[in-house]
Every structure is written in C-alpha cells, then in structure tokens.
Coordinates of C-alpha atoms in Angstrom, one line a residue:
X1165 CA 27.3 -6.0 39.3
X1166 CA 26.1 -4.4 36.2
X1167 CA 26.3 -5.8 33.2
X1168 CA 26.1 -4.4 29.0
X1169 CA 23.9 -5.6 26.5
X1170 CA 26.5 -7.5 25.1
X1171 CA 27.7 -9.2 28.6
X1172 CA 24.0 -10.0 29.1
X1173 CA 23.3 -11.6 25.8
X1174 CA 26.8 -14.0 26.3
X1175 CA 25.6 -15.0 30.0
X1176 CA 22.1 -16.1 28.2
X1177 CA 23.9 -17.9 25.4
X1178 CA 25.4 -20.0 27.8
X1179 CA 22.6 -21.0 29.9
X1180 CA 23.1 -18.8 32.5
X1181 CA 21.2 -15.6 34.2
X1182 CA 22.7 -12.6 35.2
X1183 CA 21.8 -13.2 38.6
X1184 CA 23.1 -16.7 38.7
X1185 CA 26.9 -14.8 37.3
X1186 CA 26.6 -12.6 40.1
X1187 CA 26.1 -14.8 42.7
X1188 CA 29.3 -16.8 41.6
X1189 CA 31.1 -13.4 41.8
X1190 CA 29.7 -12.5 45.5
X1191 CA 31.3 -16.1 46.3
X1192 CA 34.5 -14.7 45.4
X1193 CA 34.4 -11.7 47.3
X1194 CA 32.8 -13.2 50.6
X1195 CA 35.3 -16.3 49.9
X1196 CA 34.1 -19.7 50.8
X1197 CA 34.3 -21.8 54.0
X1198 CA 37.2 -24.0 54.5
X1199 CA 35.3 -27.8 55.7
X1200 CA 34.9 -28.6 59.1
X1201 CA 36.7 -31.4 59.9
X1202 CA 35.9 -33.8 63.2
X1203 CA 37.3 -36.4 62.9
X1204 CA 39.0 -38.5 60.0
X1205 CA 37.2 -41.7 59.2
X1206 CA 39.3 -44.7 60.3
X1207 CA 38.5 -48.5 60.4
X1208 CA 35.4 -48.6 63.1
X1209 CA 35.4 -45.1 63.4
X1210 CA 33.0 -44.9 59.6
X1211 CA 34.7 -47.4 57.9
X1212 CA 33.6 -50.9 57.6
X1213 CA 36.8 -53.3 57.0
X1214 CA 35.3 -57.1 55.9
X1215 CA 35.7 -60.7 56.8
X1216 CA 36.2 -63.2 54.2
X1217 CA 33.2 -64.2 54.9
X1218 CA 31.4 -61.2 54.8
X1219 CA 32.8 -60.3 51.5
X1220 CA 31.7 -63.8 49.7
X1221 CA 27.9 -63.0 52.1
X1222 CA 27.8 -59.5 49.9
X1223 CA 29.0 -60.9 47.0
X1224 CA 26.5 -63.7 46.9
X1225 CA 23.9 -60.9 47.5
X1226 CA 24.9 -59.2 44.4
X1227 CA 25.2 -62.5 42.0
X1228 CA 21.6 -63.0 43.0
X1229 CA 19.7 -60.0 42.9
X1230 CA 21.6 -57.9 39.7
X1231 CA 19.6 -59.7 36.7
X1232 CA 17.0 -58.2 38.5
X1233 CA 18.8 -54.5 38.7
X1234 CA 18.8 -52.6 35.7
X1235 CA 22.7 -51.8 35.9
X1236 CA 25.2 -48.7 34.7
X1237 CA 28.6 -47.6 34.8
X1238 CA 28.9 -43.8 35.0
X1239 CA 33.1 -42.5 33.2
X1240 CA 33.7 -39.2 33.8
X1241 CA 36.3 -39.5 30.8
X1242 CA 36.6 -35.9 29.8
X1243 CA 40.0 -34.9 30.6
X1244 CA 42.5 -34.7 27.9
X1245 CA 46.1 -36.0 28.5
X1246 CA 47.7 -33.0 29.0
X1247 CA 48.7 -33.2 32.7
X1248 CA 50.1 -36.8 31.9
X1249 CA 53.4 -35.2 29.6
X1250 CA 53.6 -32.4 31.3
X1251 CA 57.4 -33.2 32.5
X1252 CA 58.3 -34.2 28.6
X1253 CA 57.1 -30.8 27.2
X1254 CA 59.2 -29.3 30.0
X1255 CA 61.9 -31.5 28.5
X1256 CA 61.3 -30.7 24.7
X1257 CA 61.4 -26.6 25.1
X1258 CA 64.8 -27.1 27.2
X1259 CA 66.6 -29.9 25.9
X1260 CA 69.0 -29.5 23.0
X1261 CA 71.2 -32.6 21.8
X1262 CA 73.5 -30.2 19.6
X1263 CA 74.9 -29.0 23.2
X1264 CA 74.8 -32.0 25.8
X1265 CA 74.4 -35.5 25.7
X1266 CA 70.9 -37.3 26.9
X1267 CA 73.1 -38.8 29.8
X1268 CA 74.5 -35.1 31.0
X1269 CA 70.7 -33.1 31.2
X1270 CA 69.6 -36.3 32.8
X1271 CA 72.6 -36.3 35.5
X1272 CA 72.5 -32.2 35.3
X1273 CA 68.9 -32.1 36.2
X1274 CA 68.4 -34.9 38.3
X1275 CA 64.7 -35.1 37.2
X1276 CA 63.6 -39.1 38.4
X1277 CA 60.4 -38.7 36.0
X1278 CA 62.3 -38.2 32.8
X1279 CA 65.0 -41.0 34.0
X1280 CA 62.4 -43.6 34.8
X1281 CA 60.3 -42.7 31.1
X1282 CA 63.5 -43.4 29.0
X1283 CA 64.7 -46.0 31.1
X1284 CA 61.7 -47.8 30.8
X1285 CA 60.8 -46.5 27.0
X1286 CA 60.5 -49.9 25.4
X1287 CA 57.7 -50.8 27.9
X1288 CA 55.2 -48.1 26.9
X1289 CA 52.7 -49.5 24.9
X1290 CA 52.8 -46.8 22.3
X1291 CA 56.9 -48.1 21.8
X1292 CA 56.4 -49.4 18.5
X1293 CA 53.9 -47.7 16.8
X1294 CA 56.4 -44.2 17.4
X1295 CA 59.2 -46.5 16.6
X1296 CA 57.4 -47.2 13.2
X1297 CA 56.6 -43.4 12.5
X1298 CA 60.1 -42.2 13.5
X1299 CA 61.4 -44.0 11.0
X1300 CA 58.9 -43.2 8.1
X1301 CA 59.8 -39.4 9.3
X1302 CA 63.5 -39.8 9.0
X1303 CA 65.3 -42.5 7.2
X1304 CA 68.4 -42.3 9.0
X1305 CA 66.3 -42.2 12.3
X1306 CA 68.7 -45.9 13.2
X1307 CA 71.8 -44.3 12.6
X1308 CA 71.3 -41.2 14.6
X1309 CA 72.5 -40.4 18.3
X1310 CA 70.7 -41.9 21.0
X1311 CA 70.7 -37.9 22.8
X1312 CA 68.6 -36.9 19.1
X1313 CA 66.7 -40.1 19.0
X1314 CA 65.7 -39.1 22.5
X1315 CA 64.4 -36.2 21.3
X1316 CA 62.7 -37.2 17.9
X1317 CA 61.2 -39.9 20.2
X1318 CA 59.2 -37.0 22.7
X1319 CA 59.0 -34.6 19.8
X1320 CA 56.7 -37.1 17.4
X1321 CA 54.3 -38.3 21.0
X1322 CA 53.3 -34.8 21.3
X1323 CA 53.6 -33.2 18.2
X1324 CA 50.2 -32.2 17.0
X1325 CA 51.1 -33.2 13.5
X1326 CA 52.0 -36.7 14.2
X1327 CA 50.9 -38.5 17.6
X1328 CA 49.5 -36.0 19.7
X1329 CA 49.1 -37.2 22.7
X1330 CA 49.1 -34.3 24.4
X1331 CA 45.8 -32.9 23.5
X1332 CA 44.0 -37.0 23.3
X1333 CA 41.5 -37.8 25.8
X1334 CA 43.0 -39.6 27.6
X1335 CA 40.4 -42.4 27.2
X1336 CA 41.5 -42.9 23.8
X1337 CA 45.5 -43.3 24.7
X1338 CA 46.9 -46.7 24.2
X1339 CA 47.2 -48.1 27.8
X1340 CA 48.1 -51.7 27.4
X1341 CA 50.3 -53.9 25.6
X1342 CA 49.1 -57.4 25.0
X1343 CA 50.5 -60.3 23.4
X1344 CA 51.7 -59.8 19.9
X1345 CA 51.6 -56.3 19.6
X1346 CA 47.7 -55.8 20.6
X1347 CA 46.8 -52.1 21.6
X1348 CA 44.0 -51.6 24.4
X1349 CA 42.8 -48.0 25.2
X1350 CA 41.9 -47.3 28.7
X1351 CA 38.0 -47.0 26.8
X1352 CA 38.9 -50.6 26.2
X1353 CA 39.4 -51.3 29.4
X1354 CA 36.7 -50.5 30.5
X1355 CA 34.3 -52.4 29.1
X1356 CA 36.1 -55.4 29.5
X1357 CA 35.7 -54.9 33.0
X1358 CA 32.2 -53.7 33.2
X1359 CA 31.2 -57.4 31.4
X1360 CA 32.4 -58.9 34.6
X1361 CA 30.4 -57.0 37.0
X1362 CA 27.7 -54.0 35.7
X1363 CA 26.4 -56.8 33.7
X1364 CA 22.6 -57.9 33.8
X1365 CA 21.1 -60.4 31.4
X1366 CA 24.5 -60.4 29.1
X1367 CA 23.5 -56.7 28.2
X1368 CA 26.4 -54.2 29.9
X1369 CA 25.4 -50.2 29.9
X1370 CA 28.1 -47.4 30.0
X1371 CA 27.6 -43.6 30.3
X1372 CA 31.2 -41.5 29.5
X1373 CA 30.6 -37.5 30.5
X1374 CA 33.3 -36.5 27.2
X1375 CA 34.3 -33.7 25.7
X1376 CA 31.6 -33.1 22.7
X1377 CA 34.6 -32.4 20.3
X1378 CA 36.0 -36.3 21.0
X1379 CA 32.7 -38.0 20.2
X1380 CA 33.4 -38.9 16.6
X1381 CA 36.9 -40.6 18.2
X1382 CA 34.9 -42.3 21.1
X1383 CA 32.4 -43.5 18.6
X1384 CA 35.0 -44.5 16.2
X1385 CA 37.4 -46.5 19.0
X1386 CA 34.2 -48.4 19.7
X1387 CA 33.1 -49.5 16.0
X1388 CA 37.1 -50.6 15.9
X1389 CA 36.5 -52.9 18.9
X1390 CA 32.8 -53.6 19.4
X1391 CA 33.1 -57.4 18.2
X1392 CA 36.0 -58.2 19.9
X1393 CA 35.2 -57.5 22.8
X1394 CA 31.3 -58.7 23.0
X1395 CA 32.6 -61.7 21.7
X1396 CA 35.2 -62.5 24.2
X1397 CA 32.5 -61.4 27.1
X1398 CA 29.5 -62.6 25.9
X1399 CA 28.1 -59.4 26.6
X1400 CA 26.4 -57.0 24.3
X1401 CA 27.3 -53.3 25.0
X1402 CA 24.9 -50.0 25.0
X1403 CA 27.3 -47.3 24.9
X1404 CA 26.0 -43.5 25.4
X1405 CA 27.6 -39.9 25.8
X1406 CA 26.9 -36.7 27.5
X1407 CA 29.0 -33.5 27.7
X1408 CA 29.9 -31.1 30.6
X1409 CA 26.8 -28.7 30.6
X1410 CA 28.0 -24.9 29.7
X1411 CA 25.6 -23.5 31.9
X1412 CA 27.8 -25.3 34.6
X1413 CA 30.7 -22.8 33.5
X1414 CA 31.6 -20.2 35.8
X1415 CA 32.9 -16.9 35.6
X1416 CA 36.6 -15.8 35.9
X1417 CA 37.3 -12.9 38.3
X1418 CA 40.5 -10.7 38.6
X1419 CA 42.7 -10.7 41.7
X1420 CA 40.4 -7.7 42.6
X1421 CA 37.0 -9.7 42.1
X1422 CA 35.9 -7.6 38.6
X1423 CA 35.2 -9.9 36.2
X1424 CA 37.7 -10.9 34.1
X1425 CA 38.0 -10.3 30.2
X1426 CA 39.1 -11.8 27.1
X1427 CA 41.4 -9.8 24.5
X1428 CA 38.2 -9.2 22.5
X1429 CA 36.3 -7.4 25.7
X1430 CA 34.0 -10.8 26.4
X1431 CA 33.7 -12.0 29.7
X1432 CA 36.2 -15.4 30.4
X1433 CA 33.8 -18.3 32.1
X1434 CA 35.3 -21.5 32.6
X1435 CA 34.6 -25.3 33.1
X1436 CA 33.8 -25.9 36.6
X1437 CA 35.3 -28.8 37.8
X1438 CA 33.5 -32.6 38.1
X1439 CA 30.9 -31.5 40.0
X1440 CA 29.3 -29.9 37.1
X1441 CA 28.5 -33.8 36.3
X1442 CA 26.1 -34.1 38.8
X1443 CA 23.4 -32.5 36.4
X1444 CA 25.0 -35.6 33.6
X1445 CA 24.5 -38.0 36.6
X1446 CA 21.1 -36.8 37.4
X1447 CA 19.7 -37.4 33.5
X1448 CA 20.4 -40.9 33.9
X1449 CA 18.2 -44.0 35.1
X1450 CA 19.7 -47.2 36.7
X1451 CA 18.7 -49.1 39.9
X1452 CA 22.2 -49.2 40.5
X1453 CA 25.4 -46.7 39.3
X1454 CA 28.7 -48.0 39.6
X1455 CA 31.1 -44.5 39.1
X1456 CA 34.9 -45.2 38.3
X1457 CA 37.3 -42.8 36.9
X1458 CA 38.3 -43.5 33.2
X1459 CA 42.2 -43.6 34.2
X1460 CA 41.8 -45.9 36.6
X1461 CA 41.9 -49.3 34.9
X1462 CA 44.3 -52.9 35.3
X1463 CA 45.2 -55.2 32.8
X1464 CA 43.0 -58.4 32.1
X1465 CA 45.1 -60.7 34.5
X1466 CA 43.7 -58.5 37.2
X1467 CA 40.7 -57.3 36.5
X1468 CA 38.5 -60.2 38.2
X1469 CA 40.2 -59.4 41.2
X1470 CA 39.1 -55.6 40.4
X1471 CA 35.7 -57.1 39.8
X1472 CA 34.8 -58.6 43.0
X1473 CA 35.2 -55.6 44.9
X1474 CA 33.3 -54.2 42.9
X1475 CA 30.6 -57.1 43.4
X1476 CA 31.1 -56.4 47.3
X1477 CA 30.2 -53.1 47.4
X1478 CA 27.1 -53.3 45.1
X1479 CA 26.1 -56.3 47.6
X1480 CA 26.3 -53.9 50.5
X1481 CA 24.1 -51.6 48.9
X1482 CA 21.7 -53.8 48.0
X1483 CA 21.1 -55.0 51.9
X1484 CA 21.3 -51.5 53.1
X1485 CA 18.7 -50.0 50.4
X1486 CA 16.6 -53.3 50.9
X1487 CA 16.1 -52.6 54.2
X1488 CA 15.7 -48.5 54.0
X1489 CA 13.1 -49.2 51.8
X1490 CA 11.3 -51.4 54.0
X1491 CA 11.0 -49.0 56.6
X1492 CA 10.2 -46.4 54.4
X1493 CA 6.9 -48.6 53.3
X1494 CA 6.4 -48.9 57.2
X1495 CA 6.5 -45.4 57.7
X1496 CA 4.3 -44.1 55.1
X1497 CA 1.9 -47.0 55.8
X1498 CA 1.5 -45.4 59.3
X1499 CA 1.5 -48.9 61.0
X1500 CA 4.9 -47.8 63.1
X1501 CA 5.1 -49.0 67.1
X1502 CA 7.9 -47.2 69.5
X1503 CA 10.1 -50.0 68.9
X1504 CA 10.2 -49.7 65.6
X1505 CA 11.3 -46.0 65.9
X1506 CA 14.4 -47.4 68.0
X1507 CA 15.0 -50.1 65.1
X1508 CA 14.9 -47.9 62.3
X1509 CA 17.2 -44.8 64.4
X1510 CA 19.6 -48.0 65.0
X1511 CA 19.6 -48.6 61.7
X1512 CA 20.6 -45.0 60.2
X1513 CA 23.3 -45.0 63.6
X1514 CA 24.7 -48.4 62.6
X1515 CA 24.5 -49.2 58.9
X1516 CA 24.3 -45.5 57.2
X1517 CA 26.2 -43.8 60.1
X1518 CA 23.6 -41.0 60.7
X1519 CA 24.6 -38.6 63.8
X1520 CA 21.4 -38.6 65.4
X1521 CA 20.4 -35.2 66.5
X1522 CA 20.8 -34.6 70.5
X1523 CA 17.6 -33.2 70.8
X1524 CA 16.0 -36.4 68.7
X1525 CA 14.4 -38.3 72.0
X1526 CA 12.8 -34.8 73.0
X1527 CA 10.5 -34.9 69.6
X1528 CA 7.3 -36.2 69.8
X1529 CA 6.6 -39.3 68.3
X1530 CA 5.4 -38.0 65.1
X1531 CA 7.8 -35.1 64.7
X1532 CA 10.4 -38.3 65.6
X1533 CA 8.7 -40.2 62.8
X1534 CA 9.5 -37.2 60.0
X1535 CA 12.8 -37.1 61.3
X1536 CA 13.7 -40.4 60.4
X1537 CA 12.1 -40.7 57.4
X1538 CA 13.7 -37.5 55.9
X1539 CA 16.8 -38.9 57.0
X1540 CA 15.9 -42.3 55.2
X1541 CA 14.7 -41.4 52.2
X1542 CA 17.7 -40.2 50.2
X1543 CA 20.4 -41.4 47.3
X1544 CA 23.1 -43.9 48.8
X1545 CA 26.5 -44.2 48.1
X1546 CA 28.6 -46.7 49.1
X1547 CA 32.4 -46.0 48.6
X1548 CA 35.6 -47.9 48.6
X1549 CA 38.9 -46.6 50.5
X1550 CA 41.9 -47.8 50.2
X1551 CA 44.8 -47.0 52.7
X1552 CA 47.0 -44.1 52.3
X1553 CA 50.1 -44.5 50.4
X1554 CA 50.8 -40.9 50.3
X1555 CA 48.8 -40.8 46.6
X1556 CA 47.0 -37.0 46.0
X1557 CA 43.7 -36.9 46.4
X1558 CA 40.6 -36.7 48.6
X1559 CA 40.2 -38.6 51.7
X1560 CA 37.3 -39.8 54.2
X1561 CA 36.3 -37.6 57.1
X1562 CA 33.6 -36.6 59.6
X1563 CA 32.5 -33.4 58.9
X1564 CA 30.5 -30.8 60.9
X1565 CA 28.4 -28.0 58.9
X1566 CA 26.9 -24.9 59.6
X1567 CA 24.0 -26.6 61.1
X1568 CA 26.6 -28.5 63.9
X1569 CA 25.3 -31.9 61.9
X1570 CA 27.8 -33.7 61.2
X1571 CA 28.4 -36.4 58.7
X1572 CA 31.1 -38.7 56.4
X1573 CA 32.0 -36.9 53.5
X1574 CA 35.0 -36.9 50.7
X1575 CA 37.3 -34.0 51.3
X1576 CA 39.5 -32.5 48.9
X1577 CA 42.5 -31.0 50.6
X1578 CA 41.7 -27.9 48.9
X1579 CA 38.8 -27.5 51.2
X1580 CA 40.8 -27.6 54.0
X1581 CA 42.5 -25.0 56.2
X1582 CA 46.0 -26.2 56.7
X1583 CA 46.9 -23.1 58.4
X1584 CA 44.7 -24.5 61.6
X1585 CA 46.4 -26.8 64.1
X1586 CA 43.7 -28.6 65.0
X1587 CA 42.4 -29.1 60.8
X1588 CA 46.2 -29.9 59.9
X1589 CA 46.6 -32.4 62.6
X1590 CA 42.8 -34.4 61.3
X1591 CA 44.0 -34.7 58.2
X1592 CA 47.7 -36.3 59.0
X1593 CA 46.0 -38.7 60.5
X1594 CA 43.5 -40.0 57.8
X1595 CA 44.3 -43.5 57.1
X1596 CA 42.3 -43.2 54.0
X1597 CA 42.2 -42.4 50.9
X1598 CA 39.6 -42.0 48.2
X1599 CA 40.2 -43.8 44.7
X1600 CA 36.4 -42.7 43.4
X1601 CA 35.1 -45.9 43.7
X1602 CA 31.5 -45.3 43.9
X1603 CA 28.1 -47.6 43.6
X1604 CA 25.2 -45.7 43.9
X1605 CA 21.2 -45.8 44.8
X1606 CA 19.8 -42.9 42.9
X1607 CA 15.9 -44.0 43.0
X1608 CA 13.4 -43.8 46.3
X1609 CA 11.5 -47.2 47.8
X1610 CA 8.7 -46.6 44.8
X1611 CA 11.3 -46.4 42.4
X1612 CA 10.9 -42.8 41.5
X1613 CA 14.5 -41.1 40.6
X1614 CA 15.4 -38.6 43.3
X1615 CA 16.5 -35.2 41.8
X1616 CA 20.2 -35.5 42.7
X1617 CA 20.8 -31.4 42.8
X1618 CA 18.5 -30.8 45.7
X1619 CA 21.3 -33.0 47.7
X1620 CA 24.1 -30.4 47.0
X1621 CA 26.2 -28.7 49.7
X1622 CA 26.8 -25.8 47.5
X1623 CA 29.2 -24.5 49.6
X1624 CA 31.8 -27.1 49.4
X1625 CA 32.7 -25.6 46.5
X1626 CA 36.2 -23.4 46.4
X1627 CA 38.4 -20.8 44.5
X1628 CA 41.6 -21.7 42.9
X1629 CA 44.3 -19.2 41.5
X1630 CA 44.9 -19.9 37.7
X1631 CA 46.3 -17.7 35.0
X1632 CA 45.3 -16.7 31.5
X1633 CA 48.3 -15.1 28.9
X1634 CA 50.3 -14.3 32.1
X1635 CA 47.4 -12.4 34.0
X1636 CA 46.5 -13.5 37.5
X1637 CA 42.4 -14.6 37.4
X1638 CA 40.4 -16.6 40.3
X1639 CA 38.3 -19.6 39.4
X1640 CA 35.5 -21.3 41.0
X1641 CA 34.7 -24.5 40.9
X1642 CA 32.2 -26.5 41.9
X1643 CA 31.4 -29.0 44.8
X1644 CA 33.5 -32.0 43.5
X1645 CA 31.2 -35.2 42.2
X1646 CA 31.7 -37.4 45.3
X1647 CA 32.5 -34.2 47.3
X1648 CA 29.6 -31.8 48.1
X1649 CA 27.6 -32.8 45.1
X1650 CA 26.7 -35.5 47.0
X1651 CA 26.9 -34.2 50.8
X1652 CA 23.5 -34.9 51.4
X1653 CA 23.4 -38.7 50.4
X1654 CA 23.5 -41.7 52.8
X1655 CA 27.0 -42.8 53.1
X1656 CA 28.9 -46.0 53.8
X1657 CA 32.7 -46.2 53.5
X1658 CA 34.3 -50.0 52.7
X1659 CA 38.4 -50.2 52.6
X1660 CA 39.0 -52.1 49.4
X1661 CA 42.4 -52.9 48.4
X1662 CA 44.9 -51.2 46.5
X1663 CA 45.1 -52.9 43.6
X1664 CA 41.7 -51.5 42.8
X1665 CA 43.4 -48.2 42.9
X1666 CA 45.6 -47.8 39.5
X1667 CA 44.9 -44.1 38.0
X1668 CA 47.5 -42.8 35.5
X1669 CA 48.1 -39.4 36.4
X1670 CA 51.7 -39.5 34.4
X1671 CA 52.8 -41.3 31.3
X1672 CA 55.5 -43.7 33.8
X1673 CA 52.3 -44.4 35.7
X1674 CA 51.7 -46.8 33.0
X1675 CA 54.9 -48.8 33.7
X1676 CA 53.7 -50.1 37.5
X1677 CA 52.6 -53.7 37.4
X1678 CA 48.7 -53.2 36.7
X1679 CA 49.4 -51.9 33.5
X1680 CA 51.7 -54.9 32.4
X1681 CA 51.6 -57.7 31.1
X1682 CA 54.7 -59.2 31.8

C-alpha cells in the first residue's frame, strides 16, 4: 500500500513505520485465525482447586517471603464510564414526561435495567450529592412529578455541564457509600486493598495505565485522600501513571480493506485494545506483579476475604518460581544427571502444565537439556478462575497452535469460531471463567527482567466491526493483556471464589452486595 507525504509524516508522528501500517492492513485482508481450542480447562484437567490446608501452606509462604519481594499492583484503569450508562442515555433521548408517566415507559418498554436503577435510586452512592445539585438547579425540583424528577435525576449524572459521568474514568466514579455520607472512588478502593496484601515493609506500590488527559484528576483524587488512607493502613503509598502508547494504535480499514479516512482526508488509527499494555507492563520492575482490573473492587467488610486469595496465589508463585529457578541454576551450572532431567520434565508436566513434546525422549541428552531449559526460563503467571455464572468474558482453555503445541491460555470468545461444532461444543463446556486476576513473575533466576514482547502470540489478535459517523470501518486489536500478550508465559490456573469477582460493568452493578454497606 502506498502512501502520500502527508499519510507518511502522520504514521511517523505516531510512532509508527509505514511498514508496520501495512502489515496491520495485510492482517485485515488475510483475516486472522480463529484459536484452537482442545480442551476447556476444568478442575484436574489445568486447574488446581485447594484444600484448606493448602491454601493457609501458600499463604504462610507469602506472609514470609514478601518483605523480601519488592511488590506492585498493575490497574489498567483507562476506560471511561461510558459503557456503564449506556441504557440511561438510551432513556434520556426517548423519554418524555410531557407525554407518559415514568410508570407507563417503564411498563411499555419492559426494560429490567432501567426498573432496577430507579427502583433502587436511593442506594447509589452518588444519591445525594445529585439530590443536592438538583435542587440548587431548580428550586421547585421537591414539588415536581416524580416522571420529571426521573428525568432531571438521569439528565444532571450525565450532563457534561453538571455531573458527567458519562465521560469520568471510571476510576474516579463514586463507588461506595460509607457511614455518614463518606464517598469512596473505586481508585480508593484500591489502595485500601493493596495495604492488605501488595504490601512490603509498610511501603504499598501502584501502577494505573490511564488516559493522559485524567492525570491531573487521578493526581488530585489522591492528594484528597492520601492521609486517610495511609493512616488507617499504616501504609505509605508510591503512586505512578503511564498512558496507552500511540504507537500501539492501529489503523482503521473500510469494509473493502483501503484505509479508512477522516473528514479532513487523514488516515483514522485507533486504540488497540489492552494488549497494547503489555509495552506499560514491560517498563515496570517488581519481583512480583499483582494485575486487577480497576472496576473490580468490594467494600471494606470484604476486602480481607478478597485479600487472602490474593495472598494464595502469590504463595503459589513463590514455590513454583523458587523451584524453576533452582533448576535453572542446575542447568546452567552443567552439573545435571538423567534423573534430574526426569525431575525437572515432571516439574514443567505437573506444576506449570507444560505439554511435553512427543518426540522429547528421542533428543539427546543435551538437545533434551535446551529443551527444558527454554521451556523453564520464562515470565509466570498464576491466575484465579472462578466458576461460570454465565458473566461475559474470557475463559480458561487448552489451546493448540500452529506448531500442534498446545498449552492453557485465556480465550476471549471473540477468538473463537462458533460456527464449528466441535469449537462451539469446548466452550459450553468451560466451567471457568476469567475475572483477570493475575500475579505475575516478570524477572529470570538472576533477576534480570525478561522482555515481555518477545512472549507475544501476535496472532491472537482479531478484527472487530465498528462504525465512525454512520460508515462501516474494521478495527484491529491487539492480543488481549492476559490473552496472547502473554501466550508464551508459564501458566497455572487456581479457582478462587466469586466474591473475588465484583466488576461494574453497569451503574446497577453497583447495587449487588459487594458494593454495600448495608
């Protein structure tokens, strides 16, 4: 694809090559390959379901070795709020209250979301402070019909000139109501919780991926709370931002696969999804990387219970790094017997379910030796999965790639072919679900910091259909964080219960039990 002067100098402005753009577009036109599925991942079939006992043994690990650990928590906390009102703009462009009562659309439409929001209005945590606004805005707000009330009430949330919400990150939304009126942000939340667990030596690190245009509200939502909450944790908090890169943006292409335009005759590229935050992910340094989505968050009441999963998996990573990095030391100290080739192929089999190749006991003993230690010596991730309740969302599976290795990876349903029986019928039966619920080992046994891109499957990525002032475009977007950005890491599934599992994809979310008080 050729390209102007002008098309050229935009491409460079952002980062990119013109050779990098037109890969992306042959992607489009040779499409992309729907994932392989084996098998899904089931308790004993690639995931590990615990003991009491076991979890207080992984737990205990943790407690003793993390003042040790140089600790982070990694937010992906870009995402503005959008997605979460989407049903009460749809309910501000058609609703009129000169022509039909709130009662009659509600009956006429039969629309549960918008039933269960007013129904439950007075238990949002933002109640108050739009209560308080409403009635600066209009005087009379008391005396009016509860169908305009209705109305007012929706109209001043999203209303750029007085709450909002719409276009917050949603980081930065009030979440939770505590006891006399206190306001906690889902930011908030956070690092509460983080002070229970990705704590070391009363010092707590955080790393948000945000949009660079929120940074002076992040910054400011911290100065508000910084004292309050360091005192009640005892914990002193180092706080740090990155943005999305734009050389991660790709480009849009028409229905036909030409590149799409803008009004003004520039090319349209886009954000590419959360796998773009693999290169954020790979500019930070921690022994240990706990990754949680900035939605998903409890009230205090529950947030130990949150915590010592959290505390589990971390423990389980611990063991399984401490012993990968023995054998590493083993092997590149050349003092390796043919029993300990057995142990450590045992090892990758048993504890970082690794599909040993077929043709592995044919190698000779050095070429059996590489093998292993290739397959050793790469970023873990250990994952919590809780069981399917029917939630949206990516889900634990064995995988077979172009290679015919196969392996337990995240799936998005996106990447897979619904259209085949066989692919269908895998996924039904997943069990699973994944809540991204990640701890990670980013650094090697000398503790050198593995370049996390090089462990890409860069085709797990996929198109999506999207549309731009009513014209038809195709997007690309990346392999998904804890989807084929990391493909190529060591992988260990845990099934962790739901209440660690609490994301707010809608405003009502909010009312279900982990987000009150009462």
């Amino acid at each position: 694809m050729s390209f102007s002067k002008k098309d050229i100098k935009q491409i460079e402005q952002k980062g990119l090559t013109v050779a990098q753009v037109n890969k992306q577009i042959e992607m489009f036109k040779s499409g992309l390959p729907f994932t392989n599925l084996v098998s899904a991942a089931t308790v004993g079939n690639g995931i590990l379901k615990l003991s009491n006992q076991e979890e207080t043994y992984y737990t205990e690990i943790f407690n003793n070795e993390k003042d040790q650990k140089c600790l982070l928590k990694f937010v992906p906390a870009s995402g503005a709020a959008t997605r979460m009102f989407k049903f009460l703009f749809t309910f501000l462009e058609a609703y009129n209250p000169e022509k039909e009562s709130i009662n009659a659309y509600l009956n006429s439409k039969d629309n549960k979301d918008l039933y269960i929001f007013f129904v439950g209005l007075e238990k949002f945590p933002f109640y108050l402070e739009i209560k308080d606004q409403l009635n600066v805005l209009y005087p009379d707000y008391e005396t009016l019909s509860i169908s305009k009330q209705s109305q007012l009430f929706v109209k001043a949330m999203l209303d750029e000139n007085v709450m909002n919400y719409g276009n917050f990150p949603k980081g930065l939304l009030p979440f939770h109501e505590y006891k006399n009126n206190v306001i906690s942000t889902a930011f908030e939340e956070h690092l509460f919780e983080t002070a229970l667990y990705s704590s070391s030596s009363s010092s707590a690190k955080l790393h948000f991926t945000i949009s660079e245009q929120h940074k002076d509200k992040f910054n400011s939502e911290f100065a508000r709370i910084e004292e309050k909450v360091e005192k009640k944790t005892n914990s002193q908090f180092d706080i740090s931002f990155s943005y999305q890169k734009e050389s991660t943006d790709t480009i849009a292409v028409t229905p036909k696969d030409k590149p799409f335009r803008n009004e003004d005759g520039s090319l349209l590229f886009r954000p590419s999804g959360h796998g773009a935050l693999i290169e954020n992910l790979n500019e930070l340094d921690a022994d240990i990387i706990f990754i949680k989505n900035i939605d998903n968050v409890v009230v205090y009441k529950y947030k130990e219970e949150v915590a010592k999963y959290k505390k589990i998996l971390a423990g389980i990573l611990i063991e399984i790094q401490t012993q990968a990095f023995k054998y590493l030391e083993q092997i590149d100290s050349e003092t390796l017997n043919c029993d300990d080739v057995i142990s450590i192929a045992k090892f990758l089999v048993n504890k970082m379910n690794v599909k040993i190749s077929h043709e592995f006991e044919k190698y000779a003993e050095k070429y059996q030796i590489e093998y292993l230690r290739e397959k050793l010596n790469r970023p873990i991730r250990v994952c919590g999965m809780v069981k399917n309740e029917g939630e949206p969302g990516g889900g634990p599976f064995w995988v077979k790639d172009e290679s015919a290795n196969v392996s337990l990876q995240i799936v998005e349903t996106a990447q897979i072919n619904k259209k085949n029986k066989h692919q269908k019928t895998i996924l039904k039966n997943a069990t699973h679900f994944n809540p991204v619920d990640l701890v990670c080992g980013i650094k090697d046994y000398k503790g050198n910091k593995f370049n996390l891109t090089k462990y890409v499957d860069h085709k797990a990525a996929f198109i999506t259909k999207k549309t731009r002032l009513g014209k038809d475009l195709k997007a690309l977007e990346l392999p998904g964080l804890w989807n084929g950005s990391m493909a190529n890491w060591n992988t260990v599934f845990v099934e962790v219960p739901l209440i660690t599992f609490n994301p707010v994809k809608t405003v009502n979310d909010l009312l279900k039990a982990p987000h009150q008080i009462k």
